[in-house]
Short mmCIF file of C-alpha atoms and ligand atoms in Angstrom, two decimals:
data_model
loop_
_atom_site.label_atom_id
_atom_site.label_comp_id
_atom_site.label_asym_id
_atom_site.label_seq_id
_atom_site.Cartn_x
_atom_site.Cartn_y
_atom_site.Cartn_z
CA MET A 1 -8.77 -19.52 21.52
CA TYR A 2 -5.60 -17.44 21.71
CA ALA A 3 -3.80 -17.32 18.37
CA PRO A 4 -0.05 -16.64 18.74
CA GLU A 5 0.25 -16.35 14.93
CA PHE A 6 -1.81 -13.16 15.14
CA ASP A 7 0.62 -11.59 17.64
CA ARG A 8 3.54 -12.63 15.44
CA LEU A 9 1.80 -11.01 12.47
CA LEU A 10 1.26 -7.74 14.37
CA ALA A 11 4.91 -7.68 15.51
CA CYS A 12 6.09 -8.21 11.96
CA LEU A 13 3.81 -5.49 10.61
CA ALA A 14 5.00 -3.12 13.35
CA ASP A 15 8.57 -3.60 12.10
CA VAL A 16 7.53 -2.24 8.71
CA PHE A 17 6.78 1.21 10.18
CA ARG A 18 9.63 1.24 12.73
CA ASP A 19 12.03 3.18 10.50
CA GLU A 20 9.50 5.51 8.89
CA GLY A 21 10.69 8.39 11.05
CA ARG A 22 7.34 10.02 11.78
CA VAL A 23 5.86 10.49 15.24
CA GLU A 24 2.58 8.93 14.11
CA ALA A 25 4.42 5.92 12.69
CA ASP A 26 6.09 5.39 16.08
CA ARG A 27 2.71 5.68 17.78
CA THR A 28 1.31 3.08 15.37
CA VAL A 29 4.19 0.70 16.08
CA ASN A 30 3.52 1.09 19.78
CA ALA A 31 -0.22 0.47 19.34
CA LEU A 32 0.41 -2.69 17.30
CA LEU A 33 2.79 -4.04 19.93
CA THR A 34 0.99 -3.08 23.14
CA THR A 35 -2.78 -3.08 22.49
CA PRO A 36 -4.18 -6.47 23.42
CA ALA A 37 -6.10 -8.08 20.58
CA PRO A 38 -9.19 -10.10 21.55
CA GLN A 39 -8.31 -13.45 23.09
CA SER A 40 -10.61 -15.09 20.59
CA ILE A 41 -9.63 -14.49 16.97
CA GLY A 42 -11.78 -16.40 14.54
CA LYS A 43 -9.94 -18.77 12.23
CA ARG A 44 -11.49 -18.80 8.76
CA THR A 45 -11.57 -21.60 6.24
CA LEU A 46 -9.42 -20.46 3.34
CA GLY A 47 -11.18 -19.82 0.03
CA ASP A 48 -10.49 -18.78 -3.55
CA LEU A 49 -9.56 -15.21 -2.60
CA ASP A 50 -7.00 -16.49 -0.08
CA ALA A 51 -5.49 -18.71 -2.76
CA GLU A 52 -5.23 -15.74 -5.10
CA ILE A 53 -3.61 -13.55 -2.44
CA GLY A 54 -1.36 -16.43 -1.38
CA VAL A 55 0.19 -16.59 -4.85
CA VAL A 56 1.30 -12.93 -4.64
CA LEU A 57 2.56 -13.29 -1.07
CA ALA A 58 4.47 -16.50 -1.77
CA ALA A 59 6.48 -14.78 -4.50
CA SER A 60 7.77 -12.11 -2.07
CA ARG A 61 10.81 -12.26 0.20
CA HIS A 62 9.49 -9.47 2.42
CA PRO A 63 9.30 -10.78 6.03
CA ALA A 64 5.87 -9.21 6.51
CA ALA A 65 4.58 -10.97 3.38
CA ARG A 66 5.67 -14.27 4.88
CA ALA A 67 4.00 -13.35 8.19
CA VAL A 68 0.70 -12.56 6.42
CA LEU A 69 0.92 -15.87 4.56
CA ALA A 70 1.55 -17.76 7.81
CA ALA A 71 -1.48 -16.11 9.47
CA GLN A 72 -3.81 -16.11 6.46
CA CYS A 73 -6.67 -17.87 8.21
CA LEU A 74 -6.70 -15.04 10.81
CA VAL A 75 -6.65 -12.11 8.37
CA PRO A 76 -10.16 -10.59 8.15
CA TRP A 77 -10.35 -9.86 4.40
CA GLY A 78 -13.56 -8.03 3.54
CA THR A 79 -13.47 -5.53 6.43
CA ASN A 80 -12.98 -2.35 4.42
CA PRO A 81 -13.97 0.70 6.50
CA VAL A 82 -14.52 2.77 3.33
CA ALA A 83 -16.49 0.08 1.45
CA GLY A 84 -19.51 2.40 1.40
CA GLN A 85 -17.57 4.97 -0.60
CA MET A 86 -16.11 2.52 -3.12
CA LYS A 87 -17.16 2.36 -6.76
CA ASP A 88 -18.21 -1.03 -8.08
CA ASP A 89 -15.15 -1.29 -10.30
CA ALA A 90 -12.88 -0.65 -7.29
CA THR A 91 -14.48 -3.31 -5.09
CA ALA A 92 -14.08 -5.84 -7.91
CA ILE A 93 -10.33 -5.34 -8.10
CA CYS A 94 -9.32 -5.26 -4.45
CA ALA A 95 -9.87 -6.56 -0.93
CA VAL A 96 -9.08 -4.88 2.38
CA ALA A 97 -8.44 -6.34 5.84
CA GLU A 98 -8.46 -3.76 8.63
CA LEU A 99 -6.38 -5.01 11.56
CA LEU A 100 -6.18 -1.97 13.86
CA GLY A 101 -8.77 0.79 14.08
CA PRO A 102 -12.00 1.89 15.72
CA ASP A 103 -13.83 -1.32 14.63
CA ALA A 104 -10.86 -3.62 13.98
CA PRO A 105 -9.57 -6.68 15.88
CA VAL A 106 -6.97 -4.45 17.56
CA PRO A 107 -8.94 -1.46 18.87
CA ALA A 108 -7.59 2.07 18.30
CA PRO A 109 -9.66 5.27 18.41
CA ASP A 110 -7.44 7.43 16.17
CA LEU A 111 -5.23 5.14 14.05
CA ARG A 112 -5.86 2.54 11.36
CA VAL A 113 -3.65 -0.26 10.02
CA GLY A 114 -4.71 -2.73 7.38
CA LEU A 115 -3.82 -4.76 4.32
CA LEU A 116 -4.80 -4.06 0.72
CA TYR A 117 -4.80 -6.73 -1.95
CA GLN A 118 -5.13 -5.51 -5.53
CA ARG A 119 -5.68 -7.93 -8.41
CA PRO A 120 -3.21 -8.29 -11.31
CA ASP A 121 -3.45 -5.86 -14.26
CA SER A 122 -5.97 -3.59 -12.57
CA TYR A 123 -6.30 0.12 -11.85
CA TYR A 124 -7.38 1.57 -8.51
CA PRO A 125 -8.54 5.04 -9.56
CA LEU A 126 -7.45 8.41 -8.18
CA HIS A 127 -8.84 9.08 -4.72
CA ASN A 128 -8.06 10.92 -1.49
CA HIS A 129 -9.12 11.29 2.15
CA ASP A 130 -8.56 13.46 5.21
CA ALA A 131 -6.18 10.99 6.91
CA ASP A 132 -2.43 11.07 6.51
CA GLU A 133 -1.40 7.72 5.07
CA THR A 134 1.71 5.63 4.62
CA TYR A 135 1.72 2.56 2.42
CA ALA A 136 4.34 -0.20 2.47
CA ILE A 137 4.36 -2.65 -0.42
CA LEU A 138 4.80 -6.19 0.87
CA ALA A 139 4.46 -8.19 -2.36
CA GLY A 140 4.11 -7.47 -6.06
CA SER A 141 4.38 -3.98 -7.48
CA ALA A 142 2.39 -1.10 -8.96
CA LEU A 143 2.76 2.03 -11.02
CA TRP A 144 2.04 4.40 -8.16
CA THR A 145 0.61 7.91 -8.38
CA ALA A 146 1.18 10.04 -5.26
CA GLY A 147 0.27 13.62 -6.19
CA GLY A 148 2.59 14.49 -9.09
CA ASP A 149 5.01 11.65 -8.34
CA VAL A 150 4.27 8.71 -10.66
CA ARG A 151 6.67 5.76 -10.67
CA GLN A 152 6.95 2.01 -10.34
CA ARG A 153 7.02 0.86 -6.69
CA GLY A 154 7.94 -2.56 -5.37
CA ALA A 155 8.18 -4.61 -2.20
CA GLY A 156 9.94 -2.86 0.66
CA GLU A 157 9.07 0.67 -0.45
CA LEU A 158 7.23 3.12 1.81
CA ILE A 159 5.03 5.80 0.20
CA HIS A 160 3.57 8.65 2.25
CA HIS A 161 0.40 10.54 1.29
CA PRO A 162 -0.23 13.67 3.34
CA SER A 163 -3.88 14.51 4.03
CA LEU A 164 -5.92 14.94 0.79
CA MET A 165 -3.06 14.05 -1.60
CA PRO A 166 -4.59 12.27 -4.64
CA HIS A 167 -3.25 8.73 -5.18
CA ALA A 168 -3.85 5.80 -7.58
CA PHE A 169 -2.28 2.38 -8.25
CA ARG A 170 -1.91 0.35 -11.44
CA THR A 171 -0.80 -3.24 -10.94
CA GLY A 172 1.06 -5.49 -13.38
CA PRO A 173 0.73 -9.24 -13.89
CA GLU A 174 1.68 -10.09 -10.25
CA GLY A 175 -0.89 -7.93 -8.47
CA MET A 176 0.04 -6.39 -5.11
CA VAL A 177 -0.33 -6.78 -1.35
CA ALA A 178 0.34 -3.59 0.60
CA LEU A 179 0.13 -2.49 4.22
CA TYR A 180 -1.35 0.92 5.09
CA ARG A 181 -1.51 3.05 8.17
CA TRP A 182 -3.74 6.08 8.72
CA SER A 183 -3.27 8.85 11.27
CA GLY A 184 -4.58 12.38 11.81
CA ASP A 185 -8.28 12.62 10.93
CA ILE A 186 -9.07 8.94 10.21
CA ASN A 187 -12.75 9.42 9.35
CA ALA A 188 -14.02 7.15 6.55
CA HIS A 189 -16.62 9.58 5.15
CA SER A 190 -14.06 11.88 3.49
CA TYR A 191 -12.81 9.00 1.27
CA ALA A 192 -13.59 10.18 -2.27
CA PHE A 193 -12.83 9.21 -5.85
CA LEU A 194 -11.58 12.10 -7.96
CA ASP A 195 -11.81 13.12 -11.59
CA ASP A 196 -9.17 10.84 -13.13
CA PRO A 197 -7.73 11.44 -16.61
CA ALA A 198 -6.60 7.78 -16.73
CA VAL A 199 -10.22 6.62 -16.36
CA ARG A 200 -11.61 9.24 -18.76
CA ALA A 201 -9.12 8.06 -21.41
CA VAL A 202 -10.35 4.44 -21.31
FE1 FE2 B 1 -5.35 6.17 0.60
#
């Protein structure tokens, strides 16, 4: 069954990257708007995780947060392309829904777009990967490490990580929902957790 909410979601997510000002962001916007998604998108029954994510989304005024909330039963949480590289403590604190990519609902050979949910008061340790990445926070906030730049980031902010830049996120009591896009070398096997002083100190 064709799900118009899914198209509305993709259009809203495309808007997030429209003003990023990078060629690969423009290409991602175009892919989100022009690549046909499958006619049949499975609607899920909402569960406890959806309720948890819904609380964070509902507290945000970001238009894309509202679009994700409206299409929640179509968002494929649990489709993390780098799940094989994740540590146990990282999988316990987050969920990923890949929307565009080599194996995603919207097929793309050389780009990825997806959503990350991170639980309240949790730390996603320092990691990196070959792909260039831009994150947009849709709801909640985090103390964000991007290379040597460490600061609080909130809804509406875009953060760019060039290839192999180490990054880490520490959420507060709200948790966070963020949108990512990958370009360049989007392989999953280079995804790696790094020696992290914040983890060693615990
Ligand atoms: Fe990343």
